[in-house]
Coordinates of C-alpha atoms in Angstrom, one line a residue:
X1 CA -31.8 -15.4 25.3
X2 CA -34.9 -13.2 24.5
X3 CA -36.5 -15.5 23.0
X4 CA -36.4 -18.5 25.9
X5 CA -37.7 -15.5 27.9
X6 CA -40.4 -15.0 25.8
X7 CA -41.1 -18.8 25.5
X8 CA -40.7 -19.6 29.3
X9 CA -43.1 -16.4 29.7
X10 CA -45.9 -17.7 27.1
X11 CA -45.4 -21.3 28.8
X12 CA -46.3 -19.5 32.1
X13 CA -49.5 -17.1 31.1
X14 CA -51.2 -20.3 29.1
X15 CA -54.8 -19.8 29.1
X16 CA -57.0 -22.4 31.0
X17 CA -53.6 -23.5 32.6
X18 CA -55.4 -24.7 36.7
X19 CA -52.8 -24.7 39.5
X20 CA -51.4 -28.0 39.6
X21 CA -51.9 -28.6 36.4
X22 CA -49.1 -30.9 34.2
X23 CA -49.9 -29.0 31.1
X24 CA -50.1 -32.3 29.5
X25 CA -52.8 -32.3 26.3
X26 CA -55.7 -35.0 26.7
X27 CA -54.0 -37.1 24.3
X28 CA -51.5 -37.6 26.7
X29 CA -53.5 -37.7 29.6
X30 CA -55.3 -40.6 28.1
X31 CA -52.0 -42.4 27.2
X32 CA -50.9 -42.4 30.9
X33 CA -53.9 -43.6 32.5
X34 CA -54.1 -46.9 29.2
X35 CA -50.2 -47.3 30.1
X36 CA -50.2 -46.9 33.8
X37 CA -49.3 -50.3 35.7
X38 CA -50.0 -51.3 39.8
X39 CA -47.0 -50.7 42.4
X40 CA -46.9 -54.4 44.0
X41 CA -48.5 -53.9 46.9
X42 CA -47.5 -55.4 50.1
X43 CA -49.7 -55.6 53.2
X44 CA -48.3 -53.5 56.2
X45 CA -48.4 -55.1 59.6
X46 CA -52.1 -54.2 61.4
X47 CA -51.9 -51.0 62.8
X48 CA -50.5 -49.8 66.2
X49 CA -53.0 -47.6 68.6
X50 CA -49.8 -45.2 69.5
X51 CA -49.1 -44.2 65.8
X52 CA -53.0 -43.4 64.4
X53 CA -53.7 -39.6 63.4
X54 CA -57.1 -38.6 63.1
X55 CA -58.2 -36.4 60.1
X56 CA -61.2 -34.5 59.9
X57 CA -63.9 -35.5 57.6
X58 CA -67.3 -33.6 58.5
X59 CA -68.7 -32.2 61.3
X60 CA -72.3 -33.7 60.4
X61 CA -70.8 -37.5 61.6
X62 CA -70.1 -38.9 64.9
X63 CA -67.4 -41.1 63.4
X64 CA -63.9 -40.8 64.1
X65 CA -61.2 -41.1 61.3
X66 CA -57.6 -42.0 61.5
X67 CA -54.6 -43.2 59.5
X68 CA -51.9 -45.2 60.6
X69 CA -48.6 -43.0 60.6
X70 CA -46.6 -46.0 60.2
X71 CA -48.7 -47.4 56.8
X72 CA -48.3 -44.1 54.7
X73 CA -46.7 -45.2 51.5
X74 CA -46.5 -42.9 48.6
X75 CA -45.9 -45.2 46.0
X76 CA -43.9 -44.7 42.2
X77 CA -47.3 -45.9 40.4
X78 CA -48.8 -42.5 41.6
X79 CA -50.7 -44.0 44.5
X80 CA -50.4 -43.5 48.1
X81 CA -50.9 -46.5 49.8
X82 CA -52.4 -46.2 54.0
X83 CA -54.3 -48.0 57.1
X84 CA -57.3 -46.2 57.2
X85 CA -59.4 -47.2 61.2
X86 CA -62.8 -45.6 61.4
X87 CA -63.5 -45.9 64.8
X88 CA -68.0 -45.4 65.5
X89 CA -69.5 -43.5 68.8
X90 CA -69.4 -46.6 71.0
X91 CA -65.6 -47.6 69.9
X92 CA -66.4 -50.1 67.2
X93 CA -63.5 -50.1 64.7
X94 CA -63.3 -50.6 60.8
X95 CA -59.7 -51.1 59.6
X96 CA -58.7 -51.0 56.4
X97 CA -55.5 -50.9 54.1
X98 CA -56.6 -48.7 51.1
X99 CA -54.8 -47.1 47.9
X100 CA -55.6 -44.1 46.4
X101 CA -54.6 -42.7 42.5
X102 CA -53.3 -39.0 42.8
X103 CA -54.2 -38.6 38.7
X104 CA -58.0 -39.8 38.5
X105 CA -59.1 -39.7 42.3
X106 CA -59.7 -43.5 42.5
X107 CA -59.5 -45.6 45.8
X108 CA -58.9 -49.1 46.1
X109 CA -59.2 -51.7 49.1
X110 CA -56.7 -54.1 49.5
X111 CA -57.2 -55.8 52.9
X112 CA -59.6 -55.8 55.6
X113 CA -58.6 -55.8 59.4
X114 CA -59.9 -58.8 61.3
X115 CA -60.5 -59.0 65.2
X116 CA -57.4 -60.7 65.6
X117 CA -55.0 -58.1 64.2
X118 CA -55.0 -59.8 61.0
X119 CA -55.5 -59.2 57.6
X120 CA -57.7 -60.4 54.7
X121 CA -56.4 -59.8 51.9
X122 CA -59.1 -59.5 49.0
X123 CA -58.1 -56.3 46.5
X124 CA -60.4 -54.9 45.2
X125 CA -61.0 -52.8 42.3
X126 CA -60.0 -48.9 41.6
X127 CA -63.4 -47.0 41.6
X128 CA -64.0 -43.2 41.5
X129 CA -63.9 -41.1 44.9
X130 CA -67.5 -39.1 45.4
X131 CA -66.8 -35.8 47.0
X132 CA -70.9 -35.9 48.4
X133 CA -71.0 -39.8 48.7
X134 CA -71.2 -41.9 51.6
X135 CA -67.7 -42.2 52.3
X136 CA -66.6 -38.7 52.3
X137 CA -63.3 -39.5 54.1
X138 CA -61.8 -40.9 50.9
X139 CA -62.7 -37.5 49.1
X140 CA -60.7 -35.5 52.3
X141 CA -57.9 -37.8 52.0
X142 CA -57.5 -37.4 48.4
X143 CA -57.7 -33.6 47.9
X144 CA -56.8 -32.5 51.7
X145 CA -54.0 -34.7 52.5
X146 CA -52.5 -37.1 50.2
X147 CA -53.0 -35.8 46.8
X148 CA -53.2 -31.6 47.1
X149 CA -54.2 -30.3 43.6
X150 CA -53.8 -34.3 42.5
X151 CA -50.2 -34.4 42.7
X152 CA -49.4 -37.3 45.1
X153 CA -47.3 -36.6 48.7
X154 CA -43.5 -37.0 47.9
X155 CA -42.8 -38.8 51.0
X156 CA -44.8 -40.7 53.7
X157 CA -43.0 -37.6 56.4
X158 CA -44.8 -35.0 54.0
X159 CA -47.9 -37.2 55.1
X160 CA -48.0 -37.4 58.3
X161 CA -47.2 -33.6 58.3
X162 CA -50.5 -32.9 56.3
X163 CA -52.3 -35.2 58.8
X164 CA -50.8 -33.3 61.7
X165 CA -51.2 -30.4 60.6
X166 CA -54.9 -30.5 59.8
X167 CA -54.3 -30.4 55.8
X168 CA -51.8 -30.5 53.3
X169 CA -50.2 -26.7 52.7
X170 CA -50.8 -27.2 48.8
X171 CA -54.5 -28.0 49.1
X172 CA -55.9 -24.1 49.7
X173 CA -57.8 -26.3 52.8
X174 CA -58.1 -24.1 55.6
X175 CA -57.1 -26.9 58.9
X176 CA -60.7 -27.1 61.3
X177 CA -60.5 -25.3 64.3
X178 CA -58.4 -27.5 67.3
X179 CA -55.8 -28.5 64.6

């Protein structure tokens, strides 16, 4: 009995241990990202104007950001899957149905939204999230929202929540002001 209490107390004080962290070595790491396989991905219908939450991105843009409530899909492949609508200043809207890897802070784009509420469907490939690049809203998705400390949301509730409530709890983001 003292022993597993000294065990389970070494396990806890490991040095260079981050919160979050799996305690995984980089061997196996590695072996998870080489082994790890796509979800099938199905595309949602277009989204509805009554169920889109916006999240903050940065108060240097004029843009507006939202995800469709109804779209969040936190998927057993480690990615959560969402209709992203950027809408500009004079109400032009971008809508997209993107994917993004908890583990290795990748985003993917599976459809574009037409005019017609339609979708077309082109996937794209995963590419790495830039936390000062141009599209800064996948970097607050992925660390604010969806994917606190990398760990993927459990449900598509515990999304929505985050969205609501101006940031995930586990993301040490403090929510802007008005949230």
């Amino acid at each position: 009995m003292l022993a597993q209490g000294l065990l389970t107390a070494t396990a806890a004080a490991q040095p260079g241990m981050q919160p979050g962290s799996t305690g995984k070595s980089d061997w196996e790491l590695e072996q998870e990202k080489r082994d790890w396989r796509e979800a099938d991905v199905p595309t949602p219908p277009p989204p509805g104007s009554g169920a889109l939450l916006p999240f903050f991105v940065s108060s240097a843009s004029d843009f507006r950001f939202f995800v469709d409530a109804a779209s969040i899909a936190p998927g057993a492949d480690g990615a959560v899957r969402y209709t992203l609508v950027v809408r500009s200043p004079l109400g032009a809207e971008s809508v997209t149905y993107e994917g993004i890897r908890c583990a290795t802070g990748e985003v993917k784009t599976y459809a574009t939204g037409r005019a017609d509420r339609t979708w077309s469907v082109r996937p794209g490939t995963w590419r790495r999230i830039e936390a000062r690049g141009v599209q800064r809203w996948h970097d607050a998705l992925w660390r604010e929202y969806f994917c606190p400390r990398k760990i993927p949301i459990r449900t598509a509730a515990e999304g929505v929540y985050a969205l609501k409530r101006g940031g995930h709890p586990d993301s040490g983001a403090t929510p802007p002001p008005g949230y």
